[in-house]
Coordinates of C-alpha atoms and ligand atoms in Angstrom, one line a residue:
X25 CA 0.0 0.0 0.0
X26 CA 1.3 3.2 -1.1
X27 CA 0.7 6.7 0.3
X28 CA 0.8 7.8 -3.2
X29 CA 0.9 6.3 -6.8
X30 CA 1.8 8.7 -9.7
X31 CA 0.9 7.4 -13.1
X32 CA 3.5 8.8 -15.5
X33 CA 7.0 9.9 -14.7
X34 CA 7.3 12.9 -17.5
X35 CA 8.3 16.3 -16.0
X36 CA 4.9 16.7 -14.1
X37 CA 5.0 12.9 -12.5
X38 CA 9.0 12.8 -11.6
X39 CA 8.6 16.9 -10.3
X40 CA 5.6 15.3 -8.3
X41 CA 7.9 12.5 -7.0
X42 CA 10.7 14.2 -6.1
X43 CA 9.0 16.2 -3.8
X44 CA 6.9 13.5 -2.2
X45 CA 9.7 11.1 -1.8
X46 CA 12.1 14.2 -0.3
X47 CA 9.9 14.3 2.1
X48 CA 9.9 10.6 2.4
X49 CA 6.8 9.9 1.3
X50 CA 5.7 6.4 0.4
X51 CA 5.2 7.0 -3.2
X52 CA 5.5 5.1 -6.8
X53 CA 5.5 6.2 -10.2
X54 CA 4.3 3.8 -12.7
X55 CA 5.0 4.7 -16.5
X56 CA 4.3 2.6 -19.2
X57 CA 7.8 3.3 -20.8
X58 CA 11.1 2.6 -19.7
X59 CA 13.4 5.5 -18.8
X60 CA 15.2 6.6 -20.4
X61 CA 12.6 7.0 -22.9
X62 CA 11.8 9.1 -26.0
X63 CA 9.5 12.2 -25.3
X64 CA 8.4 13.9 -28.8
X65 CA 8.7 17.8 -27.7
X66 CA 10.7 20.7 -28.8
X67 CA 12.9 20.6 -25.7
X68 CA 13.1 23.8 -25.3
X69 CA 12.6 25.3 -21.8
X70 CA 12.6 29.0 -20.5
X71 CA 14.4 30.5 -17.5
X72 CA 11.1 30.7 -15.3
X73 CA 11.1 26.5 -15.7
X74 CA 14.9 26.4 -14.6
X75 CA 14.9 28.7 -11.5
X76 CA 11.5 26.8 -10.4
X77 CA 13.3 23.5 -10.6
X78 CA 16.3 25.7 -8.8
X79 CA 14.3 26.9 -5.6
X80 CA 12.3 23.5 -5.0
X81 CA 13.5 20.0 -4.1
X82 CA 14.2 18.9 -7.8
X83 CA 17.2 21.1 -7.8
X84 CA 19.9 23.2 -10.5
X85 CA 19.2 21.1 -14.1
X86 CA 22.8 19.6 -14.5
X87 CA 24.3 22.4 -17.2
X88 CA 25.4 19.4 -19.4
X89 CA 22.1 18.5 -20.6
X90 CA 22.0 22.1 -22.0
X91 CA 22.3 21.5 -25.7
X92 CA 22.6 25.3 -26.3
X93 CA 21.4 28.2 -24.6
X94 CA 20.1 30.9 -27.0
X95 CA 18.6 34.3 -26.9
X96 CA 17.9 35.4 -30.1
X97 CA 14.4 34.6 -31.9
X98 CA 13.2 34.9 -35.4
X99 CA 9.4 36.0 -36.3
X100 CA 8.5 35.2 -39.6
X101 CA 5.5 35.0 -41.6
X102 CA 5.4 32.8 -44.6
X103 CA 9.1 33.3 -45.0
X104 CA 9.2 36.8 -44.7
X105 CA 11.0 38.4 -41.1
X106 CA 8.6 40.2 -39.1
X107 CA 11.3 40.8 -36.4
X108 CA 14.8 39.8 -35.2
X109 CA 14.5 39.8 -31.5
X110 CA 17.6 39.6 -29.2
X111 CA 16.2 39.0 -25.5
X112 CA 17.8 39.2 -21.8
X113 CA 16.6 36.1 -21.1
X114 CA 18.5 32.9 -23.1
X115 CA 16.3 29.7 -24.3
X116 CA 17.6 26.6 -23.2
X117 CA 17.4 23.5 -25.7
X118 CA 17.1 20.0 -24.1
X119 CA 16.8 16.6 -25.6
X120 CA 13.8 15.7 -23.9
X121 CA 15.0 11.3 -23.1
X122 CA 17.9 12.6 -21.5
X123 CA 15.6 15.8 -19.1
X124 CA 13.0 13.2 -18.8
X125 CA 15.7 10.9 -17.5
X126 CA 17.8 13.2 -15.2
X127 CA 14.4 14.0 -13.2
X128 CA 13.7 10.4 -12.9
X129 CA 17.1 9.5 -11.8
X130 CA 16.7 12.6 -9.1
X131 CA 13.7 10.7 -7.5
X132 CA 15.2 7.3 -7.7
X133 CA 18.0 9.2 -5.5
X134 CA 15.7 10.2 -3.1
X135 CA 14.3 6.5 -2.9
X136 CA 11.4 6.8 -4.9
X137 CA 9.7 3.7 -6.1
X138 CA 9.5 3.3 -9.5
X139 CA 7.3 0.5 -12.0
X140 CA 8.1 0.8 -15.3
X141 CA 7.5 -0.5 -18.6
X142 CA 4.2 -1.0 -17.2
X143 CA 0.6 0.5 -18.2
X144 CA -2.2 1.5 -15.5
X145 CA -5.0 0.0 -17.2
X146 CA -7.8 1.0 -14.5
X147 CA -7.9 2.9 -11.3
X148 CA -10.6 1.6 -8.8
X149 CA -11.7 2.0 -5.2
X150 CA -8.5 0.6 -3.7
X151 CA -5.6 2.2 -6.4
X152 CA -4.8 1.2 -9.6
X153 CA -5.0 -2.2 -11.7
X154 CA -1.8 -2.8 -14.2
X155 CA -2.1 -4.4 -17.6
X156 CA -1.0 -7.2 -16.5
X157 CA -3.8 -7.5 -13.5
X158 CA -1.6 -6.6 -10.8
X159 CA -3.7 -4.4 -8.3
X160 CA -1.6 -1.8 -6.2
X161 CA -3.4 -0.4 -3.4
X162 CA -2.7 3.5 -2.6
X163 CA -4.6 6.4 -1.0
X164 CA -3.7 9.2 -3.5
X165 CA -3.0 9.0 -7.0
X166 CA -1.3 11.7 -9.3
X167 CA -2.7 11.3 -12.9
X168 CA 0.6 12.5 -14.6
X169 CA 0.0 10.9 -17.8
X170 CA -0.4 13.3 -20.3
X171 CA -2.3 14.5 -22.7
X172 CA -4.8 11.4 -23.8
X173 CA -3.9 9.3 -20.6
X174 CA -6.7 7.4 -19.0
X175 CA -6.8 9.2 -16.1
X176 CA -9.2 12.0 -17.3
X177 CA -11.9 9.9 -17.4
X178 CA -11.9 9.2 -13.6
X179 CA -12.0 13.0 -13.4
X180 CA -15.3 14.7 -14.2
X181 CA -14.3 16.7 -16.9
X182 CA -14.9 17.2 -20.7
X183 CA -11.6 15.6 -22.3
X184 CA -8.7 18.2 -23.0
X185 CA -8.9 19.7 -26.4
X186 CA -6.0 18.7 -28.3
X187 CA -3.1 20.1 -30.7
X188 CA -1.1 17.7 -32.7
X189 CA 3.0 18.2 -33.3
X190 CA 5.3 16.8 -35.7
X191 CA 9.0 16.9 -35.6
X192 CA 12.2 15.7 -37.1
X193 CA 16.1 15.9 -35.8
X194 CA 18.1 17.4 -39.1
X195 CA 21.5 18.4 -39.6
X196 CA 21.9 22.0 -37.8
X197 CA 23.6 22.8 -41.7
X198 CA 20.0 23.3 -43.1
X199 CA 19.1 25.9 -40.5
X200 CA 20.3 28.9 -39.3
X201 CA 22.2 27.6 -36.4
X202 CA 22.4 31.2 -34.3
X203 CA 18.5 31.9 -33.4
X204 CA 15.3 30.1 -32.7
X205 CA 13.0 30.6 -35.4
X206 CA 9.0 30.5 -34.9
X207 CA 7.0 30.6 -38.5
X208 CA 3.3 31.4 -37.9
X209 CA 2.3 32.3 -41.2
X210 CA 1.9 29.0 -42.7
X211 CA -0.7 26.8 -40.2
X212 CA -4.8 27.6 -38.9
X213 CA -4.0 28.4 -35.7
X214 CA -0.1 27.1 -34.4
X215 CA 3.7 27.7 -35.7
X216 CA 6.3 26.0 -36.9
X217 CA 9.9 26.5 -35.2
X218 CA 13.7 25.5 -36.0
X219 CA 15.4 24.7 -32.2
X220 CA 19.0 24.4 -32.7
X221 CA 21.0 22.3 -30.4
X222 CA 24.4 22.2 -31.6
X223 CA 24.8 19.0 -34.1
X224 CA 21.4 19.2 -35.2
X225 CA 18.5 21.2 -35.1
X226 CA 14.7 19.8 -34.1
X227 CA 12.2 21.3 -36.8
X228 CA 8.3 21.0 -36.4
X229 CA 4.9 22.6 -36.0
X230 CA 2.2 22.0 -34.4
X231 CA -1.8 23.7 -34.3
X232 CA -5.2 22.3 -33.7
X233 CA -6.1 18.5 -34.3
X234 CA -7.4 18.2 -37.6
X235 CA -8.1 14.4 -39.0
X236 CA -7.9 15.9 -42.6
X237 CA -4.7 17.2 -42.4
X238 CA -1.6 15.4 -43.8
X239 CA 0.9 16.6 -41.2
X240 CA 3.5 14.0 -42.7
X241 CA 3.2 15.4 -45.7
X242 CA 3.6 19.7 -44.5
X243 CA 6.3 18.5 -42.5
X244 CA 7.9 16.7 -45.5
X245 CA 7.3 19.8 -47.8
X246 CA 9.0 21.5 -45.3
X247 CA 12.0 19.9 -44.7
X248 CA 12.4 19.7 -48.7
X249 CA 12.0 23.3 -48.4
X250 CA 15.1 23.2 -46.1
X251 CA 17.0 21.2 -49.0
X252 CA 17.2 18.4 -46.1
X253 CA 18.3 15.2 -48.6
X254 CA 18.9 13.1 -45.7
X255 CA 16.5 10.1 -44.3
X256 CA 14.9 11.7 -41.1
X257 CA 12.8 10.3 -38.4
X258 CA 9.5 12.4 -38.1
X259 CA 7.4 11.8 -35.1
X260 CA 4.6 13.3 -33.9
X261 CA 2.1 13.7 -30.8
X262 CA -0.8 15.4 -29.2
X263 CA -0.5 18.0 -26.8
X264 CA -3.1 20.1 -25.1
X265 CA -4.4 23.1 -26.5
X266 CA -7.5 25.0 -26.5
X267 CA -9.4 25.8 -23.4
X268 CA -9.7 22.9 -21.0
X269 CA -11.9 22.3 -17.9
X270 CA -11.6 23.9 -14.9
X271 CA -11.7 20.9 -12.8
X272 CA -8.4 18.9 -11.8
X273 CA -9.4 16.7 -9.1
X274 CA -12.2 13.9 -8.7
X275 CA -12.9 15.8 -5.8
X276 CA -11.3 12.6 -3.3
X277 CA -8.1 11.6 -4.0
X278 CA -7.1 11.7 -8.0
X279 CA -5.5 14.8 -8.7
X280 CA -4.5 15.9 -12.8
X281 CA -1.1 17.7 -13.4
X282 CA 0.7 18.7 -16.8
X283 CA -0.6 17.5 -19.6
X284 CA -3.0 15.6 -18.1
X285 CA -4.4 18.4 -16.8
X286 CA -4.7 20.0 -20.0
X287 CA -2.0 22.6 -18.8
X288 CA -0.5 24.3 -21.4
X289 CA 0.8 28.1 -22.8
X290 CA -1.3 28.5 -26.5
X291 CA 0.6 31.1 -26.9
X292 CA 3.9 29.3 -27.3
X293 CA 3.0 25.4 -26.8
X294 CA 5.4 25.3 -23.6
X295 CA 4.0 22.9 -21.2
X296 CA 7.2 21.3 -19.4
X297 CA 7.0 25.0 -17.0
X298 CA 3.2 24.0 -16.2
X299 CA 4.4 20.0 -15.7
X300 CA 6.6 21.0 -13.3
X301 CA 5.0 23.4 -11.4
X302 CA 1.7 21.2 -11.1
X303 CA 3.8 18.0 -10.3
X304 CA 5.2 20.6 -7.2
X305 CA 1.6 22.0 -6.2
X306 CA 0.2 18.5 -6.0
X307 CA 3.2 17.0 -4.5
X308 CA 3.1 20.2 -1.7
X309 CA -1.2 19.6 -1.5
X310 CA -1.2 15.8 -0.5
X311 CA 0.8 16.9 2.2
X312 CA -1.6 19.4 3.5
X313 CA -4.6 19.0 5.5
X314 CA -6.9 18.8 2.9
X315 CA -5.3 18.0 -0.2
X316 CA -8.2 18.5 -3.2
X317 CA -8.8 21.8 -2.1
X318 CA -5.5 22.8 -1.7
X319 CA -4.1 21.2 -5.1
X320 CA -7.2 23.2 -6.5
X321 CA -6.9 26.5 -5.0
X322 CA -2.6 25.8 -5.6
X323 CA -4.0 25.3 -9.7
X324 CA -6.5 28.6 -9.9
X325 CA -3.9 30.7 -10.9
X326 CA -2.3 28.1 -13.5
X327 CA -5.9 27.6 -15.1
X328 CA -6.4 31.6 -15.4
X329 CA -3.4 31.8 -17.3
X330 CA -4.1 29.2 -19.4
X331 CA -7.4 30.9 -20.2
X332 CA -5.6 34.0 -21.1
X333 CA -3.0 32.6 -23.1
X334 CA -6.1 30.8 -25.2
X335 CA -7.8 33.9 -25.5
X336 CA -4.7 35.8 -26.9
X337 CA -4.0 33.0 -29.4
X338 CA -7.3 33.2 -30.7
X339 CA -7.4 36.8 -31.5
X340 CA -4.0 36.7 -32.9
X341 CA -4.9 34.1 -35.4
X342 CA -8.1 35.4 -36.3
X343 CA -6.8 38.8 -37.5
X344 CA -2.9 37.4 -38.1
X345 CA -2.0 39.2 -41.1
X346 CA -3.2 42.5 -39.7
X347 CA -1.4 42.1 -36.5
X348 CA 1.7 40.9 -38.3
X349 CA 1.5 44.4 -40.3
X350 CA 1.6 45.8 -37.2
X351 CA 4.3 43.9 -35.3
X352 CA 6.5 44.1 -38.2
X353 CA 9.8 45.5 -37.3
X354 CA 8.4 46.0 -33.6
X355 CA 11.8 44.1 -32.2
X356 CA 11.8 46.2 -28.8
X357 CA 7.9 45.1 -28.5
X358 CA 8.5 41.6 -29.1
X359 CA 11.9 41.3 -27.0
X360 CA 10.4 42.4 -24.1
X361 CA 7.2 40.2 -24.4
X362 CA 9.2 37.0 -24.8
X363 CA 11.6 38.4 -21.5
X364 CA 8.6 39.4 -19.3
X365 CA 5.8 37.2 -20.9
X366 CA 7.1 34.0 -22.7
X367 CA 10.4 33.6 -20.3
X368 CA 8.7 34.9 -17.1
X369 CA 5.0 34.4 -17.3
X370 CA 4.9 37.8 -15.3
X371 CA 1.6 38.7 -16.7
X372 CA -0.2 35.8 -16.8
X373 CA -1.3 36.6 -20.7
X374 CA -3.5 39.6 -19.5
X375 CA -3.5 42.3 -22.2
X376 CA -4.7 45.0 -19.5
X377 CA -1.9 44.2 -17.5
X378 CA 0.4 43.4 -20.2
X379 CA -0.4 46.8 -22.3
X380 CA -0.1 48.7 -19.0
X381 CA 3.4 47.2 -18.3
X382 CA 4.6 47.4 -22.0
X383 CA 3.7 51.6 -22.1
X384 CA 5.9 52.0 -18.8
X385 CA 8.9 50.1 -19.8
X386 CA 8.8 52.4 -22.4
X387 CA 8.5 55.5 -20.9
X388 CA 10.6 54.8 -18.1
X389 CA 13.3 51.6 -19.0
X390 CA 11.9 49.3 -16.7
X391 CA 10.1 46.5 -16.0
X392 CA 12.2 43.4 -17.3
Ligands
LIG25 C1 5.5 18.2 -30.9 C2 5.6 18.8 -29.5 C3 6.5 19.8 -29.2 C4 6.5 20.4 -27.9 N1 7.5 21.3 -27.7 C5 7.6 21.8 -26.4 C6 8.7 22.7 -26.1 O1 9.5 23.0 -26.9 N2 8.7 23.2 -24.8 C7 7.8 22.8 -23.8 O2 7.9 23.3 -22.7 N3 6.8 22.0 -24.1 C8 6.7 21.4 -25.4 N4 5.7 20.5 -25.7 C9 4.8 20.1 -24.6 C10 5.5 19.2 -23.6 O3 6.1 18.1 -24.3 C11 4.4 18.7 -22.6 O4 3.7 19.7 -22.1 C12 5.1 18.0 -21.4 O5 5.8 16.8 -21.8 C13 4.1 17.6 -20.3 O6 4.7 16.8 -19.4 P1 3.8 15.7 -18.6 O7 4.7 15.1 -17.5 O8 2.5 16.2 -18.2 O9 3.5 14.5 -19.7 P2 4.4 13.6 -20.6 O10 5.8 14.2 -20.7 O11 3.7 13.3 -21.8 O12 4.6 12.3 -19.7 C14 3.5 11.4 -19.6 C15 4.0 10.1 -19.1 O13 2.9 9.2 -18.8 C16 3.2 7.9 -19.3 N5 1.9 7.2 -19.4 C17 0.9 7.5 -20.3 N6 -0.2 6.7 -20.1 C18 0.2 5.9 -19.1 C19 -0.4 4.7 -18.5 N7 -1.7 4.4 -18.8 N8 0.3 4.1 -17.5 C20 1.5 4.4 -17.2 N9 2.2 5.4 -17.8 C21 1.5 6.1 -18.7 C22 4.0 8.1 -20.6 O14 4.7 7.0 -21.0 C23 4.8 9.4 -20.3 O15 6.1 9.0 -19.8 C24 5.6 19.9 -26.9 C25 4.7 18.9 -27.2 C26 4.7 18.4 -28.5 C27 3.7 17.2 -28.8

């Protein structure tokens, strides 16, 4: 009998484990994977992500698994530059099996249990029921399996709205290898972006989940684009986007983080920052009083935000190419919302607050 099972050991389930088993907490993660294991995802992380895992039990990422650290970003629409941005704040680029697997070797340190290569097929009264019919018994579980894990469906809640994703690894000589590129000309309602990490670079793009859509084949249009001539590996996978539910808990003892939770910036697609925190908040609540109402009065503000960051992506791609007009050549605009918004989250994706902040750093400096 556990104190706590945790089904998943992504960012949110290992950040939720770490904390739990620091404290030491009876606790297992279960993932269905074997770490280390591959994690399609852009792998790249901003600074607020890095000095949370900093200031909590997780701990400084280990610099090595920084595959470059970058701070200059390229807008462009449909091949044309909107704006060159150089920012305060760098962009770190991970490959995500070898995160993934530093976070999971952190809890294993702290003596966290760990099943893997194993599915949680059902979750019942007592805890959870494997594929292979083991029962594990636990008062708490974690649902920290992302974005279509089974989890959701012991949670009231309408099922997260999804985004889809495609990626490929190519050699860093097809791109250019100094700045982060985001292209959101070409797609409904999501971008495409060049992350270089040294050797190679991942290329992808992701926006709403559309059946019709041949993402194989943009992806391969793209990379021919690129000139790419070599045999890549292109993978793909869902991740939340849209506006979710407001409710993360069953109300007794299943609480939803990352992913799972439908946590996730529109704006920019980042969800490891949200993983993380949530893993933290629901690691924190079930060692509170009253743990449901903690874990979803911790969440409020992550849900808000999420909301925002929604509402923001929808007006920007229902009037793109007039706000493109407009943005185009704004670099001091757009440095400083990637250093206070998309590095920092200081403004939780309010455009009061965000307008309001933007007209004083520009009268007066500051702000940043
Ligand atoms: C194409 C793409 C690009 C992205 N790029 C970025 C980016 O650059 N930066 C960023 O911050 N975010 C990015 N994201 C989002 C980011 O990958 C996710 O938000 C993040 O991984 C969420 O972490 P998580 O721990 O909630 O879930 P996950 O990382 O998905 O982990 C879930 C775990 O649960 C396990 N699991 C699932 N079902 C079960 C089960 N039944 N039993 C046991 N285990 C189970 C899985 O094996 C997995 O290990 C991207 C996503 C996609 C799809």
């Amino acid at each position: 009998m556990y104190d706590t099972i945790i089904i998943g050991g992504g960012p949110a389930g290992a950040a939720a484990g770490i904390c739990l088993a620091d404290k030491g907490k009876n606790v297992c993660i279960i993932d269905k994977s074997t770490f280390p294991r591959q994690k399609t995802c852009g792998g790249l992380l901003t600074v607020k992500t890095l000095e949370l895992m900093e200031n909590s039990p997780i701990g400084k990422m280990d610099s090595s698994l920084v595959l470059n650290g970058i701070n200059r970003v390229s807008l462009e629409n449909k091949g044309n530059k909107i704006a060159e941005m150089r920012c305060k704040n760098d962009f770190y680029l991970v490959d995500r099996l070898s995160f993934d697997n530093s976070l999971i070797e952190k809890y294993k340190a702290k003596g966290g249990n760990i099943i893997e290569g194993k599915a949680v097929a059902k979750i019942n009264d007592k805890g959870v029921v494997l594929n292979d019919g083991t029962e594990i018994e636990c008062r708490f579980i974690i649902g920290a399996d992302g974005c279509r894990g089974i989890t959701q469906k012991y949670v009231k809640r309408k099922p997260v709205s999804c985004a889809f994703g495609i990626e490929a690894e190519i050699p860093i000589k097809y791109v250019d290898s100094s700045a982060v590129l985001l292209e959101v000309g070409y797609f409904k309602d999501g971008y495409l972006w060049h992350f270089p990490k040294g050797e190679y670079a991942t290329v992808g793009f992701a926006f709403t989940y559309d059946k019709g859509t041949d993402y194989v084949g943009l992806l391969k249009a793209h990379l021919k684009r690129l000139g790419v001539t070599e045999d890549v590996k292109l993978k793909g996978a869902f991740l939340p986007y849209g506006m979710g539910s407001r409710t993360v808990t069953n109300g007794k003892d299943i609480l939803l983080a990352g992913d799972a939770a439908g946590f996730i910036d529109a704006v920019t697609g980042e969800g490891t920052y949200y993983a993380v925190l949530s893993g933290i908040m629901a690691a924190e609540s079930l060692m509170s009083s009253d743990p449901v109402r903690t874990y979803e009065k911790k969440t409020a503000p992550i849900i808000s935000s999420v909301e925002k960051s929604c509402a923001l992506v929808g007006k920007f791609y229902g009037s793109r190419d007039g706000i493109l007009n407009k943005l185009k050549g704004k670099t001091r605009f757009l440095s400083w919302f990637c250093d206070v918004q998309v590095s920092r989250n200081i403004y939780d994706f309010s455009l009061g607050k965000l307008s309001a902040a933007y007209m004083k750093y520009k009268l007066f400096g500051k702000g940043i």
